[in-house]
Coordinates of C-alpha atoms and ligand atoms in Angstrom, one line a residue:
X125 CA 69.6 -36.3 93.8
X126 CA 68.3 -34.7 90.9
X127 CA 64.5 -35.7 89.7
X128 CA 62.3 -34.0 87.0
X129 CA 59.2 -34.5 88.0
X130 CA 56.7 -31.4 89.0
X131 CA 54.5 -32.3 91.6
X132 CA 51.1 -32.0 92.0
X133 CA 50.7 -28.6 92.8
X134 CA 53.2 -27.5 90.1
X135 CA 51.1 -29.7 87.8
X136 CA 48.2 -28.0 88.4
X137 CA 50.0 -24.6 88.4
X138 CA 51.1 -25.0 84.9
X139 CA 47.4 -26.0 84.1
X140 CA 46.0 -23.1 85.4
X141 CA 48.3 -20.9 83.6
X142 CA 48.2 -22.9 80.1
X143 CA 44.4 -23.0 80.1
X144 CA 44.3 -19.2 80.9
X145 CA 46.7 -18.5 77.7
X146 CA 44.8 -21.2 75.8
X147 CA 41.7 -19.6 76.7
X148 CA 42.1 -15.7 77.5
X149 CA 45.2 -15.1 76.1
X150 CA 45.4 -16.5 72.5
X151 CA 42.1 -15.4 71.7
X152 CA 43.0 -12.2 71.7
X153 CA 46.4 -11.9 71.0
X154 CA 46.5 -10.5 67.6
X155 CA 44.1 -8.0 68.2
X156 CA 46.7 -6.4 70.8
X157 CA 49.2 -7.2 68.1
X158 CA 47.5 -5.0 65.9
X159 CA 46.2 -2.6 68.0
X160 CA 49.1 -2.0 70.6
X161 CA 46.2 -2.0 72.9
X162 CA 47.3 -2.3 76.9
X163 CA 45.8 -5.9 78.0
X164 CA 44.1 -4.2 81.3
X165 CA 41.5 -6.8 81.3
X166 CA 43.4 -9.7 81.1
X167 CA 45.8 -8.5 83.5
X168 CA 43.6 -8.6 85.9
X169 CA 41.6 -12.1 85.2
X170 CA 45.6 -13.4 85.6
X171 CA 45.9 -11.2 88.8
X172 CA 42.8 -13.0 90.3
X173 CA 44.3 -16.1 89.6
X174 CA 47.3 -15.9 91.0
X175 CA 49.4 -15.5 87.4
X176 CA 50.6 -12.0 87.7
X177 CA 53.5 -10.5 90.8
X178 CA 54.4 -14.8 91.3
X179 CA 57.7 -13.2 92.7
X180 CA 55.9 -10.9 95.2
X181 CA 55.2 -12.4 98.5
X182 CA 50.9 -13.0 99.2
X183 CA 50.9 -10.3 101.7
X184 CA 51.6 -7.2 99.4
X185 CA 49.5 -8.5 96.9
X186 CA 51.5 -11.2 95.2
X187 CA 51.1 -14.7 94.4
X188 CA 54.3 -15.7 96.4
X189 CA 55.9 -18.4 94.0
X190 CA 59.6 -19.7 94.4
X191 CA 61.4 -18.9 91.2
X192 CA 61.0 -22.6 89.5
X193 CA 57.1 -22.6 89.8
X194 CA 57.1 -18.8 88.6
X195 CA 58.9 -20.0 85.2
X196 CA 56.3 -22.7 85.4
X197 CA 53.9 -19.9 84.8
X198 CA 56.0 -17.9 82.8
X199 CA 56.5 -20.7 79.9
X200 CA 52.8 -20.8 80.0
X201 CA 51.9 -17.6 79.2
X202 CA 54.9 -17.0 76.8
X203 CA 53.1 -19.4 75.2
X204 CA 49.9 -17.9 74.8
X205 CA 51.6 -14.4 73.8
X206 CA 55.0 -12.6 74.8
X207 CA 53.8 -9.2 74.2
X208 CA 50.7 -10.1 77.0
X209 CA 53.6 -11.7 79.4
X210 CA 56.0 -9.0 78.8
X211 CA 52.7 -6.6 80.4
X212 CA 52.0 -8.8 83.1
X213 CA 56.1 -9.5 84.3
X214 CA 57.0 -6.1 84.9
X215 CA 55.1 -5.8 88.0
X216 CA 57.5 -8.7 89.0
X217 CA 60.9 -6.6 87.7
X218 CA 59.5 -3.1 89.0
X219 CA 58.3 -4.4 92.5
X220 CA 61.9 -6.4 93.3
X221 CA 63.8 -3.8 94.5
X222 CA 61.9 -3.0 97.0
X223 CA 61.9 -6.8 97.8
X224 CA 65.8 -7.0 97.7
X225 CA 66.2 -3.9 99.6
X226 CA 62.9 -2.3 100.9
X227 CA 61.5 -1.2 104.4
X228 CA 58.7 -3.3 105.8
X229 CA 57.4 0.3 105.4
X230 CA 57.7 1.0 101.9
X231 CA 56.7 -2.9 100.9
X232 CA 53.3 -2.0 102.4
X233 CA 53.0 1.4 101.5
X234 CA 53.9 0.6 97.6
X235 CA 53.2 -2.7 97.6
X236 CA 50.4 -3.6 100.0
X237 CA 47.7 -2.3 98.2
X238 CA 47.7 -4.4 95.0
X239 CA 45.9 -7.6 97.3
X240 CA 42.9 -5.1 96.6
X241 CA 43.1 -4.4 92.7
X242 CA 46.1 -4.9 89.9
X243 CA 48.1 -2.0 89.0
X244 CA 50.9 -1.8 86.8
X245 CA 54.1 -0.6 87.7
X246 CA 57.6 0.0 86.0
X247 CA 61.3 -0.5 86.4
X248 CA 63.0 2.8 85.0
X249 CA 66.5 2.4 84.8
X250 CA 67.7 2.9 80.6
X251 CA 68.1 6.3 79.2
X252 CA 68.2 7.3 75.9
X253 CA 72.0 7.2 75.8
X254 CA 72.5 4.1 78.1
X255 CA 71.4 1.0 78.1
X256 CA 74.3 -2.0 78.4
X257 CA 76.5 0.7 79.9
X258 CA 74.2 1.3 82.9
X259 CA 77.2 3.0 84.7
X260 CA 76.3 5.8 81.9
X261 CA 73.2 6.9 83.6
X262 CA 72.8 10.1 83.7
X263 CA 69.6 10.6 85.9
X264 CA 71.0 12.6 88.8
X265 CA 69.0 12.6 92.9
X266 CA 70.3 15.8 94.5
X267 CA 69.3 16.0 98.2
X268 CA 67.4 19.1 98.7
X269 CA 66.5 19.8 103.0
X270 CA 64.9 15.9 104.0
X271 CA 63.9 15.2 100.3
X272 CA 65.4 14.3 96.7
X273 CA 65.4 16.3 93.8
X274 CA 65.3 14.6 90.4
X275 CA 66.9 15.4 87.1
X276 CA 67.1 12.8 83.8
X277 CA 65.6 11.2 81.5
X278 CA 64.9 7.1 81.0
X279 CA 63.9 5.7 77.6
X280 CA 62.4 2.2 76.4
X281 CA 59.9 2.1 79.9
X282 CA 57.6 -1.2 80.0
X283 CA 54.1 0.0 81.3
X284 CA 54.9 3.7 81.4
X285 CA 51.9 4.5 80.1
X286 CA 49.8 3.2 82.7
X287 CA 52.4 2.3 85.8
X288 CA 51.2 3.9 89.3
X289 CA 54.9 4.3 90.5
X290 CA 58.3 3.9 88.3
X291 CA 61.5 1.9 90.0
X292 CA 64.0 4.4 88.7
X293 CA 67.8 4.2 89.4
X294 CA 70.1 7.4 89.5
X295 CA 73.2 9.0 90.8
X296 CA 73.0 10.4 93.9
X297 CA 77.4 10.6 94.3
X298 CA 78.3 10.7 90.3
X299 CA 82.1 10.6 92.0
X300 CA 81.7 7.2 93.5
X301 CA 80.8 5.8 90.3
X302 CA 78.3 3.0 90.7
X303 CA 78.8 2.9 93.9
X304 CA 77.1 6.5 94.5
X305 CA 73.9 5.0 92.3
X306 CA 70.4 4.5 94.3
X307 CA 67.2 3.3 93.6
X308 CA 63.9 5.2 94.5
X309 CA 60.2 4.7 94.3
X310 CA 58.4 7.4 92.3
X311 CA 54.9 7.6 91.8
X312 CA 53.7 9.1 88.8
X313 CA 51.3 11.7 89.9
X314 CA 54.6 13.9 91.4
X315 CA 55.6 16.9 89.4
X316 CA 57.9 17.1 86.9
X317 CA 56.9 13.5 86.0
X318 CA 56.3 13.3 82.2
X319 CA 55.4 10.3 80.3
X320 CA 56.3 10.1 76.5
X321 CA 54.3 8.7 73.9
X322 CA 53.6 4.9 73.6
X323 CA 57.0 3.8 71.0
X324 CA 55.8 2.0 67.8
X325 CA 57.5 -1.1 68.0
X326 CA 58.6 -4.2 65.8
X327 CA 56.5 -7.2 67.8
X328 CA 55.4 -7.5 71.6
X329 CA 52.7 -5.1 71.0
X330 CA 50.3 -5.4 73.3
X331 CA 53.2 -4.0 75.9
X332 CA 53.4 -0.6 76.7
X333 CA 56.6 1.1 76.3
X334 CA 57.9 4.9 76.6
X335 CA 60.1 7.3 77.6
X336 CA 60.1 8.7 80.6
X337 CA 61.3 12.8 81.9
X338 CA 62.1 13.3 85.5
X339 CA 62.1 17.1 85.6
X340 CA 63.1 18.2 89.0
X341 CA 60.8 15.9 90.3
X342 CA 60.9 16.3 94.3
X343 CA 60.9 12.7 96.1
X344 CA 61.0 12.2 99.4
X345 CA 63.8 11.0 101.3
X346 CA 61.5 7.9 102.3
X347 CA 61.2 6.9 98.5
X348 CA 64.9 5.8 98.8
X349 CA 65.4 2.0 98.4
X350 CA 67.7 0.7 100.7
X351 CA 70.5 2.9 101.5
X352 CA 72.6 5.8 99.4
X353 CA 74.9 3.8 97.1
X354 CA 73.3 0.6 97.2
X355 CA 70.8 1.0 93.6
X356 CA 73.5 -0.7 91.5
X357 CA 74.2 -4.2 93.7
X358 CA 69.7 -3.9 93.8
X359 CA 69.3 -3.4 89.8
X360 CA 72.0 -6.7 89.4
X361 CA 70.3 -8.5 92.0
X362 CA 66.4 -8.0 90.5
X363 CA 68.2 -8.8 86.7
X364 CA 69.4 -12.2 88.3
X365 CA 65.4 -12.8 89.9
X366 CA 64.0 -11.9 86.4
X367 CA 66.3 -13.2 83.5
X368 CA 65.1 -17.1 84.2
X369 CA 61.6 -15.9 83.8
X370 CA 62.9 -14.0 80.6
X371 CA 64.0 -17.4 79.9
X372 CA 61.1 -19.2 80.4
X373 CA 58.7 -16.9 78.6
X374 CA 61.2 -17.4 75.4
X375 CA 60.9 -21.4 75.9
X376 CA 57.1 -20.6 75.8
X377 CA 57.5 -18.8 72.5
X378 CA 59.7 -21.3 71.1
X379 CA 57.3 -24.0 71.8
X380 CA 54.6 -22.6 70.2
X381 CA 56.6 -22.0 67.1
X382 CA 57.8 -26.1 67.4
X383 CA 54.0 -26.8 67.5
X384 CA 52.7 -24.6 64.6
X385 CA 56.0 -26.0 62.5
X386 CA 55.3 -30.1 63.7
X387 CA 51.5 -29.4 62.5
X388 CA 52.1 -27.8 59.1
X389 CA 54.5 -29.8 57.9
X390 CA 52.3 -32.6 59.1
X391 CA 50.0 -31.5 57.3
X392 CA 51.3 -29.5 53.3
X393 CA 52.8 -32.1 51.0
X394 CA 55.5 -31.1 48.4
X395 CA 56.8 -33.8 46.1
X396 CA 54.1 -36.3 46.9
X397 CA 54.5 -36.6 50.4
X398 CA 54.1 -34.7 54.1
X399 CA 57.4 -31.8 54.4
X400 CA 58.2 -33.4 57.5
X401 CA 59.8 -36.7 55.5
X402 CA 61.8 -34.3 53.6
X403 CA 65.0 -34.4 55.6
X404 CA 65.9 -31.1 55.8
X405 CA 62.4 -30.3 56.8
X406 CA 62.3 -33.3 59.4
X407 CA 65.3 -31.9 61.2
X408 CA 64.8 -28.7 61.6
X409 CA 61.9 -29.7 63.7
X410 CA 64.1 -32.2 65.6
X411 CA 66.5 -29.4 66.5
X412 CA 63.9 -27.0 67.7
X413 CA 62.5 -29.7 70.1
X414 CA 65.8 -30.4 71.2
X415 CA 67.0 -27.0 71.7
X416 CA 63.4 -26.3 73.5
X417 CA 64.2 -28.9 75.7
X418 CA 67.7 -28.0 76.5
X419 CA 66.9 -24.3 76.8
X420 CA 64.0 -25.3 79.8
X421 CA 66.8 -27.4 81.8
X422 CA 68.6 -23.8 82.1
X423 CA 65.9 -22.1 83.1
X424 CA 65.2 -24.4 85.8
X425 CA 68.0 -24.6 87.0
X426 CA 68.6 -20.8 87.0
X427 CA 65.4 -20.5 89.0
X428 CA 65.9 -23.8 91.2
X429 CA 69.2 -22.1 92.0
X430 CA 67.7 -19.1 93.5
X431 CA 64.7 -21.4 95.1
X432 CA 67.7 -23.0 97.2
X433 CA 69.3 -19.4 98.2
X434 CA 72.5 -20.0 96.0
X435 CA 74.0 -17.6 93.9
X436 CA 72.6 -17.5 90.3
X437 CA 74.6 -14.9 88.0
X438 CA 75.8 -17.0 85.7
X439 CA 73.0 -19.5 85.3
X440 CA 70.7 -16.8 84.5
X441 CA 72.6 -16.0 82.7
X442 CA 72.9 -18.9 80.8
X443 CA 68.9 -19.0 80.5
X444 CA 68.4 -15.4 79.5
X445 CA 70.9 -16.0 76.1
X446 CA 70.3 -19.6 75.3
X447 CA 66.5 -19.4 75.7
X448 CA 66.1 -16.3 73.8
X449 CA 68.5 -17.0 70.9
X450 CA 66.9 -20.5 70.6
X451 CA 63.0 -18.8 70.5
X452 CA 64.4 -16.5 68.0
X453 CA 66.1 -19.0 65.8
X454 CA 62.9 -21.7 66.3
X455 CA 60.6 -18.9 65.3
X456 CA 62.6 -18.2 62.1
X457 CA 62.2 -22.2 61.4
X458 CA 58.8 -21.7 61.9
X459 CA 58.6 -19.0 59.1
X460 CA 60.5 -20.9 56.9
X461 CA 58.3 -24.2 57.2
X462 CA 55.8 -22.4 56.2
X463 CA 57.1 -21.3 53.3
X464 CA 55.4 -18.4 51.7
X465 CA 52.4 -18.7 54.0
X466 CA 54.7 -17.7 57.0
X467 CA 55.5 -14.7 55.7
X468 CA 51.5 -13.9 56.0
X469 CA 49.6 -12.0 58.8
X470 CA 47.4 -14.9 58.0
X471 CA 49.2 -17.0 59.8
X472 CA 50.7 -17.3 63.2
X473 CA 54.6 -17.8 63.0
X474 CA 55.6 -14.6 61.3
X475 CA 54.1 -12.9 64.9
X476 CA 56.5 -14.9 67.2
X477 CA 59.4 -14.1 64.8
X478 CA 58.6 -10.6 65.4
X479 CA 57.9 -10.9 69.5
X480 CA 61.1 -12.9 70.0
X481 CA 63.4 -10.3 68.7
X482 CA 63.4 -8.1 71.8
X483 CA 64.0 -10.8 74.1
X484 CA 67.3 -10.7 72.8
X485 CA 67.6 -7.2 74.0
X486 CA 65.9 -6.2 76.8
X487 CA 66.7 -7.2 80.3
X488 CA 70.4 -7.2 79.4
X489 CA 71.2 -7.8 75.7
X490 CA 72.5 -11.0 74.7
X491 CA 76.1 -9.4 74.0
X492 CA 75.9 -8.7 77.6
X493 CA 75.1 -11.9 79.1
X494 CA 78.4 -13.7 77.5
X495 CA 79.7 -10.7 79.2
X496 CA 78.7 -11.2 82.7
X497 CA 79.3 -15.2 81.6
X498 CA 83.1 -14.4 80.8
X499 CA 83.0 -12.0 84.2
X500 CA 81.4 -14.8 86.0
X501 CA 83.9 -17.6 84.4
X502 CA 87.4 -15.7 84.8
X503 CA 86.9 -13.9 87.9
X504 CA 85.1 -16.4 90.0
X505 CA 86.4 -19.4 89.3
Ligands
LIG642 C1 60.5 -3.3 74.1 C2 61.5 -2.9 75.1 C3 61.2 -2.9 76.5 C4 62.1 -2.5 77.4 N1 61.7 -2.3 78.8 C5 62.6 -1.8 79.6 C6 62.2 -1.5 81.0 O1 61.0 -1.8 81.4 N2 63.0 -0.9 81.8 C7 64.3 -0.5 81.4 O2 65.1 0.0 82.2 N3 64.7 -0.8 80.2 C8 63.9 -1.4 79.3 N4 64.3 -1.7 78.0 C9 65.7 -1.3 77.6 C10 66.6 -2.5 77.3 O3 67.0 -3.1 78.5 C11 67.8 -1.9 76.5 O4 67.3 -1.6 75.2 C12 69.0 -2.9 76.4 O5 69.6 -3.0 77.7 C13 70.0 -2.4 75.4 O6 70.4 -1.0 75.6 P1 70.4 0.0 74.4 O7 69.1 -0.1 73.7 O8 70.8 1.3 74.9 O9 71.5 -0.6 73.4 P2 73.1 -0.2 73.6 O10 73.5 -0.4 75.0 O11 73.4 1.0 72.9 O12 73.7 -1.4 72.7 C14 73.7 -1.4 71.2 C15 74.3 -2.7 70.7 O13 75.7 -2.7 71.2 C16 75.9 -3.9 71.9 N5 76.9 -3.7 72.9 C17 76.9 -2.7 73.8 N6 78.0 -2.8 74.6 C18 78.6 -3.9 74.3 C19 79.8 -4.6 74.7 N7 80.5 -4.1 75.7 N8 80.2 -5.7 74.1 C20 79.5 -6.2 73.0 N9 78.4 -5.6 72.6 C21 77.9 -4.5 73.2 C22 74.6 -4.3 72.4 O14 74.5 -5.7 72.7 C23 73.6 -3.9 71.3 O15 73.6 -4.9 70.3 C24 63.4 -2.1 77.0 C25 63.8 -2.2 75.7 C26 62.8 -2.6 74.7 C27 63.2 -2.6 73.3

């Protein structure tokens, strides 16, 4: 039985969270666009309303959505701004290991206290000279007497700048291969923790993102995340929670775009008559609505998936890629619609052009999810 229908609580979910991008985010959106500035503020209006941690459970300080109603949330505020999201979703990616693989312990020690204020926090597992290849770490935990000792180096961290604890994968067995990886909680007060300067990127600006240096940073042994050995099976597991909301955020962007695109060429006539009648104008809008469409049936599904328990690899997959490449394609339509104006900070499409390029990257890049959908096709079938 399949139905499409949200009920009423997801209905008014997805109100809540439009009318908070509609009204707090997309108000000031460019000014963190221009600025870089971290969105502190807003993240914690969302947090108060329930819009920010919609993976983590209510009691350590989450808004305890199933997966479908977080990309609910996650189109909504996509919508409103990416670079804002992108800010507000990490403190879902950074706090899932310890749901995957945590102590009842360490989910209320690192957790727990974010049902009294919003923090950010980060997920540290690129370095500068791996990122696909995440076997190519090179962050190393030696055990020194009870504790850890940590050596290495991440790169491209979201919320860096301002996370309370980093998520950060290493080798603690380089012989075992990934199978000697493990995940640990460090919080960024410990020696030898040095955060880099905020990097000046491209679009998505209103996130924070650095590089990070572990220099024999001591961590003790009750940082560990699960057991020795076990980081790589919880970094794969967290990418299959987080790539529908990746997804979703990306059919956010994309629907903007379609909207700004359906208005203009509403409204600018060329040859005597609105652009949209002009065929090649007409379909281009047609195609991002369908592809919009298309691109949120994967994400559901993806997240439905993982609602119901089953194994999602390949449908996240599947939402990740197609979502992303269709917000990055719909918000070059965009551009182009609006002719010369789009290529103007006047305007608002040349923004999302910029914003949706990294969704193609991060979180696994787009190469690398037809990767794990070849993986998932030949070797599981
Ligand atoms: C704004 C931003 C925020 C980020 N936030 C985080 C974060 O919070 N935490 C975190 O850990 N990381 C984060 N990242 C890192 C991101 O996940 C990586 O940049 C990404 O995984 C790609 O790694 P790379 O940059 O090292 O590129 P590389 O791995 O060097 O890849 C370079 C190119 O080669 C392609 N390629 C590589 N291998 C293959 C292959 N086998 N087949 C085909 N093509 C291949 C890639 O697709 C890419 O096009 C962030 C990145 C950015 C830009």
């Amino acid at each position: 039985m399949v139905d499409f229908r949200l009920s009423s609580e997801q209905e008014m979910l997805q109100q809540t969270a439009r009318e908070f991008a509609e009204k707090e985010i997309r108000p000031v959106a460019s000014h963190h666009d221009r600025t870089g500035e971290y969105p502190l503020e807003l993240a914690r209006k969302a947090w108060e309303l329930g819009l920010v941690g919609t993976h983590i459970p209510e009691e350590y300080g989450g808004s305890g959505l199933g997966y479908l109603d977080a990309a609910l949330v996650a189109e909504e505020l996509g919508w409103g701004c990416t670079g804002v999201w992108t800010a507000l979703t990490v403190n879902n990616l950074a706090a899932t290991p310890l749901l995957v693989a945590g102590s009842e312990e360490q989910k209320r020690r690192f957790l727990g206290p974010m049902k009294e204020e919003f923090w950010p926090i980060s997920y540290a597992v690129t370095e500068p000279s791996a990122g696909s290849d995440v076997r190519g770490i090179q962050t190393v935990a030696r055990r020194v007497g009870g504790d850890y000792v940590l050596q290495g180096e991440k790169m491209w961290i979201t919320n860096a700048g301002k996370a309370r604890w980093f998520f950060v994968l290493a080798y603690t067995d380089v012989e075992k291969g990934y199978k000697g990886m493990s995940g640990f909680i460090v919080p960024s007060d410990l020696d030898g923790v040095e955060v880099g300067k905020k990097e000046e990127t491209m679009g998505q600006r209103a996130s924070d993102t650095r590089g990070v240096r572990f220099e024999e940073v001591r961590v003790p042994k009750e940082n560990l995340v699960g057991s020795e050995g076990e980081g790589w099976s919880i970094v794969m597991e967290t990418f299959d929670r987080s790539r529908p909301d990746i997804g979703a955020a990306a059919v956010g962007l994309a629907r903007a775009a379609m909207e700004y695109a359906r208005d203009y060429a509403g409204e600018r006539v060329a040859f005597g008559r609105p652009i949209y009648q002009h065929q090649g104008v007409g379909f281009m809008i047609a195609d991002m609505a369908k592809d919009i469409d298309a691109a949120r049936l994967l994400v559901w599904q993806a997240a439905w998936r993982k609602d119901q328990g089953m194994r999602n690899t390949l449908q996240a997959a599947y939402s990740k890629c197609f979502a992303t490449d269709v917000a990055m394609r719909v918000a070059m339509d965009a551009v182009q619609i609006f002719g010369g104006y789009g290529f103007s900070k006047e305007y608002p499409v040349e923004k999302l052009m910029r914003d949706a390029k990294v969704m193609q990257i991060y979180e696994g890049t787009n190469q690398i999810q037809r990767m794990i959908m070849v993986r998932e096709l030949f070797q599981r079938r």
